[in-house]
Amino acid sequence: SLGYMTGCVRAVSLDGSRAPAKIFHNTSRDTKESKRGRWEEDLKLLLGELERNPRDRRSMFYAAQSYSCLDRYAEALEMYQRRVDAGGWNEERFVAAYRMAGLAIAQNNYTWEGTKALQYLHLASSIQPERDAEVAILLYEKFFMNATRGARNPEKTWASLTAAAARGYPSHLNLFIPHFLYMVELPAALSNVAYEVGEFEAGLAWTKKGLNQLDAYASKDTFLVNRTMRLRVRLDFNLRFYERKVASL
């Protein structure tokens, strides 16, 4: 899911004239309309900084974020591309490329047809392979879960998910790392796909891991309640299925 990358920038300066050395993320639950004025102000500061210093990568990135929050998708896409091309910190470049995929989908009424989303996802993966789980989960959601059974490619999906899982959680990275995706959504995806490729014992193991990790979130993050409830129902079903299947082997 692209939802984990929705925190917008809150650029605050002491004198009101320059973007700050430090950028603060606004992760409040205020309505989008109530925050629009702040985003407009942020964007003005960031674009002003880019006029003074066109090579300022941080301002490029957060200007793209602000454009995106304001639903100015074409401008956001252009600024994210500028940030990718500018080089430097690969964590920022990965998020920029990943978000470009989301913007390509948004510009096309949230469908994949006729977009450059796959191109941008491959770019993100080439920039920071250790975050392949995020790319693999998005591809799983769009091309496996939303595809008809005949159009699915379970072997390819299984291979990409298991390869991503083998890399583990990128604890050495910092920018917008979706802990829930790595700890819960990835095992849950593997639990679902294992059936399609006949990996029943592995499916049982991934199901148990997903349930164990899910328990850690049940009481910690109310924002994830609906997602955890849906995943628990599915994983509980998978657990009963795999236990019967493995017992009959």
Tab-separated table of C-alpha atoms in Angstrom:
chain	number	residue	atom	x	y	z
A	1	SER	CA	0.000	0.000	0.000
A	2	LEU	CA	1.038	3.581	-0.620
A	3	GLY	CA	-0.838	4.759	2.429
A	4	TYR	CA	2.105	4.664	4.784
A	5	MET	CA	3.812	7.500	2.914
A	6	THR	CA	1.200	10.203	3.428
A	7	GLY	CA	2.882	12.379	6.069
A	8	CYS	CA	3.418	15.868	4.663
A	9	VAL	CA	6.104	18.343	5.545
A	10	ARG	CA	5.698	21.125	8.063
A	11	ALA	CA	8.378	23.658	7.165
A	12	VAL	CA	8.831	26.191	9.943
A	13	SER	CA	11.443	28.936	10.062
A	14	LEU	CA	12.246	31.447	12.768
A	15	ASP	CA	12.209	34.494	10.499
A	16	GLY	CA	9.511	33.299	8.085
A	17	SER	CA	11.706	33.805	5.052
A	18	ARG	CA	13.651	30.585	4.595
A	19	ALA	CA	13.039	26.860	4.708
A	20	PRO	CA	14.651	25.463	7.880
A	21	ALA	CA	17.678	23.218	8.224
A	22	LYS	CA	15.392	20.736	9.958
A	23	ILE	CA	12.115	19.539	8.471
A	24	PHE	CA	9.286	18.320	10.687
A	25	HIS	CA	6.730	15.766	9.489
A	26	ASN	CA	3.089	16.523	10.105
A	27	THR	CA	1.434	13.220	11.018
A	28	SER	CA	-1.660	14.634	12.721
A	29	ARG	CA	-5.135	13.268	11.983
A	30	ASP	CA	-6.550	16.696	11.075
A	31	THR	CA	-8.727	16.818	7.975
A	32	LYS	CA	-7.033	17.490	4.668
A	33	GLU	CA	-8.863	20.777	4.167
A	34	SER	CA	-7.849	22.053	7.600
A	35	LYS	CA	-4.187	21.520	6.706
A	36	ARG	CA	-4.277	22.919	3.174
A	37	GLY	CA	-3.277	26.421	4.248
A	38	ARG	CA	-0.206	25.114	6.065
A	39	TRP	CA	0.799	23.044	3.024
A	40	GLU	CA	0.477	26.098	0.781
A	41	GLU	CA	2.721	28.025	3.170
A	42	ASP	CA	5.230	25.167	3.273
A	43	LEU	CA	5.345	24.982	-0.509
A	44	LYS	CA	5.954	28.719	-0.823
A	45	LEU	CA	8.909	28.504	1.581
A	46	LEU	CA	10.382	25.467	-0.163
A	47	LEU	CA	10.059	26.905	-3.666
A	48	GLY	CA	11.658	30.097	-2.404
A	49	GLU	CA	14.582	28.071	-1.102
A	50	LEU	CA	14.922	26.352	-4.470
A	51	GLU	CA	15.064	29.721	-6.203
A	52	ARG	CA	18.010	30.630	-3.981
A	53	ASN	CA	19.608	27.205	-4.206
A	54	PRO	CA	18.352	25.120	-7.162
A	55	ARG	CA	20.507	22.174	-6.031
A	56	ASP	CA	18.936	21.888	-2.576
A	57	ARG	CA	17.837	18.245	-2.583
A	58	ARG	CA	15.910	18.438	0.679
A	59	SER	CA	13.757	21.286	-0.623
A	60	MET	CA	13.141	19.363	-3.843
A	61	PHE	CA	11.891	16.342	-1.926
A	62	TYR	CA	9.607	18.215	0.440
A	63	ALA	CA	8.307	20.505	-2.278
A	64	ALA	CA	7.249	17.324	-4.097
A	65	GLN	CA	5.615	16.101	-0.879
A	66	SER	CA	3.717	19.366	-0.529
A	67	TYR	CA	2.587	19.333	-4.157
A	68	SER	CA	1.299	15.797	-3.618
A	69	CYS	CA	-0.589	16.725	-0.458
A	70	LEU	CA	-2.216	19.559	-2.392
A	71	ASP	CA	-3.282	17.120	-5.150
A	72	ARG	CA	-1.051	18.891	-7.671
A	73	TYR	CA	0.064	15.552	-9.037
A	74	ALA	CA	1.750	16.620	-12.274
A	75	GLU	CA	3.941	19.121	-10.426
A	76	ALA	CA	4.660	16.601	-7.679
A	77	LEU	CA	5.715	14.007	-10.235
A	78	GLU	CA	8.038	16.471	-11.926
A	79	MET	CA	9.618	17.507	-8.606
A	80	TYR	CA	10.056	13.918	-7.435
A	81	GLN	CA	11.805	13.135	-10.720
A	82	ARG	CA	14.041	16.138	-10.171
A	83	ARG	CA	14.902	14.810	-6.715
A	84	VAL	CA	15.736	11.339	-8.067
A	85	ASP	CA	17.939	12.821	-10.782
A	86	ALA	CA	19.766	15.052	-8.288
A	87	GLY	CA	21.443	12.023	-6.679
A	88	GLY	CA	22.578	12.001	-3.076
A	89	TRP	CA	20.796	10.276	-0.205
A	90	ASN	CA	19.289	7.059	-1.586
A	91	GLU	CA	16.610	6.800	1.093
A	92	GLU	CA	15.057	10.011	-0.208
A	93	ARG	CA	15.562	8.939	-3.814
A	94	PHE	CA	13.821	5.592	-3.137
A	95	VAL	CA	10.789	7.260	-1.543
A	96	ALA	CA	10.645	9.761	-4.406
A	97	ALA	CA	10.627	7.001	-7.036
A	98	TYR	CA	8.124	4.917	-5.031
A	99	ARG	CA	5.793	7.870	-4.700
A	100	MET	CA	6.111	8.552	-8.402
A	101	ALA	CA	4.491	5.157	-8.941
A	102	GLY	CA	1.602	6.161	-6.707
A	103	LEU	CA	1.188	9.475	-8.483
A	104	ALA	CA	1.176	7.752	-11.859
A	105	ILE	CA	-1.706	5.603	-10.614
A	106	ALA	CA	-3.545	8.581	-9.098
A	107	GLN	CA	-3.322	10.492	-12.372
A	108	ASN	CA	-4.928	7.511	-14.106
A	109	ASN	CA	-7.933	7.159	-11.782
A	110	TYR	CA	-6.087	4.686	-9.562
A	111	THR	CA	-5.616	2.066	-12.252
A	112	TRP	CA	-2.340	0.660	-13.562
A	113	GLU	CA	-3.232	0.610	-17.242
A	114	GLY	CA	-1.360	3.145	-19.320
A	115	THR	CA	0.792	4.387	-16.429
A	116	LYS	CA	4.525	4.365	-15.819
A	117	ALA	CA	3.993	2.909	-12.361
A	118	LEU	CA	5.979	-0.262	-13.052
A	119	GLN	CA	8.850	1.736	-14.484
A	120	TYR	CA	8.971	3.877	-11.342
A	121	LEU	CA	8.809	0.832	-9.059
A	122	HIS	CA	11.716	-0.778	-10.885
A	123	LEU	CA	13.596	2.495	-10.505
A	124	ALA	CA	12.892	2.520	-6.767
A	125	SER	CA	14.127	-1.061	-6.458
A	126	SER	CA	17.333	-0.247	-8.330
A	127	ILE	CA	18.015	2.688	-6.014
A	128	GLN	CA	17.557	0.769	-2.752
A	129	PRO	CA	17.163	-3.013	-3.161
A	130	GLU	CA	16.982	-3.529	0.606
A	131	ARG	CA	13.482	-2.008	0.491
A	132	ASP	CA	12.217	-4.463	-2.116
A	133	ALA	CA	9.530	-5.660	0.308
A	134	GLU	CA	7.640	-2.412	-0.213
A	135	VAL	CA	7.791	-2.801	-3.981
A	136	ALA	CA	6.872	-6.505	-3.766
A	137	ILE	CA	3.835	-5.823	-1.563
A	138	LEU	CA	2.517	-3.145	-3.903
A	139	LEU	CA	2.923	-5.457	-6.893
A	140	TYR	CA	1.262	-8.266	-4.920
A	141	GLU	CA	-1.738	-6.076	-4.096
A	142	LYS	CA	-2.196	-4.764	-7.640
A	143	PHE	CA	-1.198	-7.698	-9.814
A	144	PHE	CA	-2.057	-10.690	-7.646
A	145	MET	CA	-4.904	-9.878	-5.282
A	146	ASN	CA	-6.738	-7.695	-7.823
A	147	ALA	CA	-6.153	-9.978	-10.815
A	148	THR	CA	-8.372	-12.789	-12.042
A	149	ARG	CA	-7.040	-16.229	-11.174
A	150	GLY	CA	-6.005	-16.948	-14.751
A	151	ALA	CA	-4.063	-13.675	-14.971
A	152	ARG	CA	-2.107	-14.243	-11.772
A	153	ASN	CA	1.515	-15.307	-11.765
A	154	PRO	CA	1.826	-16.972	-8.347
A	155	GLU	CA	5.321	-18.359	-8.946
A	156	LYS	CA	6.726	-14.937	-9.787
A	157	THR	CA	4.852	-13.333	-6.894
A	158	TRP	CA	6.097	-15.999	-4.480
A	159	ALA	CA	9.679	-15.532	-5.676
A	160	SER	CA	9.593	-11.753	-5.243
A	161	LEU	CA	7.987	-11.942	-1.793
A	162	THR	CA	10.338	-14.618	-0.473
A	163	ALA	CA	13.362	-12.732	-1.805
A	164	ALA	CA	12.145	-9.584	-0.076
A	165	ALA	CA	11.517	-11.473	3.162
A	166	ALA	CA	15.032	-12.928	3.036
A	167	ARG	CA	16.456	-9.407	3.117
A	168	GLY	CA	14.753	-8.779	6.448
A	169	TYR	CA	13.751	-5.507	8.044
A	170	PRO	CA	16.047	-2.637	6.978
A	171	SER	CA	16.821	-1.465	10.500
A	172	HIS	CA	19.770	0.599	9.285
A	173	LEU	CA	17.426	2.871	7.303
A	174	ASN	CA	15.256	5.682	8.642
A	175	LEU	CA	13.042	7.484	6.124
A	176	PHE	CA	9.369	6.430	6.082
A	177	ILE	CA	10.092	2.774	6.896
A	178	PRO	CA	6.678	1.013	7.173
A	179	HIS	CA	7.281	-1.304	10.124
A	180	PHE	CA	3.787	-2.809	9.866
A	181	LEU	CA	4.375	-3.765	6.236
A	182	TYR	CA	7.590	-5.628	7.007
A	183	MET	CA	6.399	-7.259	10.212
A	184	VAL	CA	2.776	-8.160	9.345
A	185	GLU	CA	1.745	-7.470	5.752
A	186	LEU	CA	4.709	-9.304	4.219
A	187	PRO	CA	4.148	-12.550	6.207
A	188	ALA	CA	0.399	-12.272	5.483
A	189	ALA	CA	1.057	-11.955	1.748
A	190	LEU	CA	3.353	-14.989	1.849
A	191	SER	CA	0.684	-16.875	3.770
A	192	ASN	CA	-1.838	-16.156	0.999
A	193	VAL	CA	0.431	-16.955	-1.948
A	194	ALA	CA	1.885	-20.161	-0.458
A	195	TYR	CA	-1.357	-22.003	-1.228
A	196	GLU	CA	-1.132	-21.062	-4.909
A	197	VAL	CA	2.359	-22.580	-5.267
A	198	GLY	CA	1.768	-25.640	-3.075
A	199	GLU	CA	4.127	-24.506	-0.302
A	200	PHE	CA	1.858	-25.611	2.533
A	201	GLU	CA	4.450	-26.003	5.280
A	202	ALA	CA	5.950	-22.638	4.434
A	203	GLY	CA	2.432	-21.206	4.329
A	204	LEU	CA	1.791	-22.477	7.850
A	205	ALA	CA	5.045	-20.952	9.097
A	206	TRP	CA	4.324	-17.563	7.516
A	207	THR	CA	0.760	-17.614	8.848
A	208	LYS	CA	1.971	-18.206	12.405
A	209	LYS	CA	4.577	-15.483	12.048
A	210	GLY	CA	1.994	-13.025	10.753
A	211	LEU	CA	-0.369	-13.781	13.650
A	212	ASN	CA	2.409	-13.467	16.220
A	213	GLN	CA	3.480	-10.111	14.817
A	214	LEU	CA	-0.120	-8.967	14.579
A	215	ASP	CA	-0.571	-9.421	18.313
A	216	ALA	CA	2.111	-6.782	18.880
A	217	TYR	CA	0.039	-4.198	17.012
A	218	ALA	CA	-3.424	-4.945	18.346
A	219	SER	CA	-3.089	-2.630	21.345
A	220	LYS	CA	-0.463	-0.164	20.116
A	221	ASP	CA	-1.811	1.690	17.111
A	222	THR	CA	-5.510	2.487	16.890
A	223	PHE	CA	-5.013	3.767	13.331
A	224	LEU	CA	-4.223	0.199	12.281
A	225	VAL	CA	-7.238	-1.391	13.975
A	226	ASN	CA	-9.259	-1.952	10.791
A	227	ARG	CA	-6.286	-3.335	8.898
A	228	THR	CA	-5.304	-5.644	11.737
A	229	MET	CA	-8.869	-6.935	12.057
A	230	ARG	CA	-9.066	-7.798	8.349
A	231	LEU	CA	-5.676	-9.463	8.382
A	232	ARG	CA	-6.508	-11.459	11.505
A	233	VAL	CA	-9.661	-12.885	9.933
A	234	ARG	CA	-7.706	-13.962	6.868
A	235	LEU	CA	-4.760	-15.354	8.807
A	236	ASP	CA	-7.016	-17.275	11.197
A	237	PHE	CA	-8.678	-18.880	8.173
A	238	ASN	CA	-5.280	-19.675	6.638
A	239	LEU	CA	-4.067	-21.173	9.904
A	240	ARG	CA	-6.916	-23.685	10.043
A	241	PHE	CA	-6.444	-24.548	6.380
A	242	TYR	CA	-2.680	-25.084	6.584
A	243	GLU	CA	-2.870	-27.063	9.812
A	244	ARG	CA	-5.281	-29.503	8.143
A	245	LYS	CA	-3.235	-29.593	4.960
A	246	VAL	CA	0.123	-30.178	6.669
A	247	ALA	CA	-1.404	-32.845	8.927
A	248	SER	CA	-2.543	-34.773	5.835
A	249	LEU	CA	0.860	-34.745	4.115
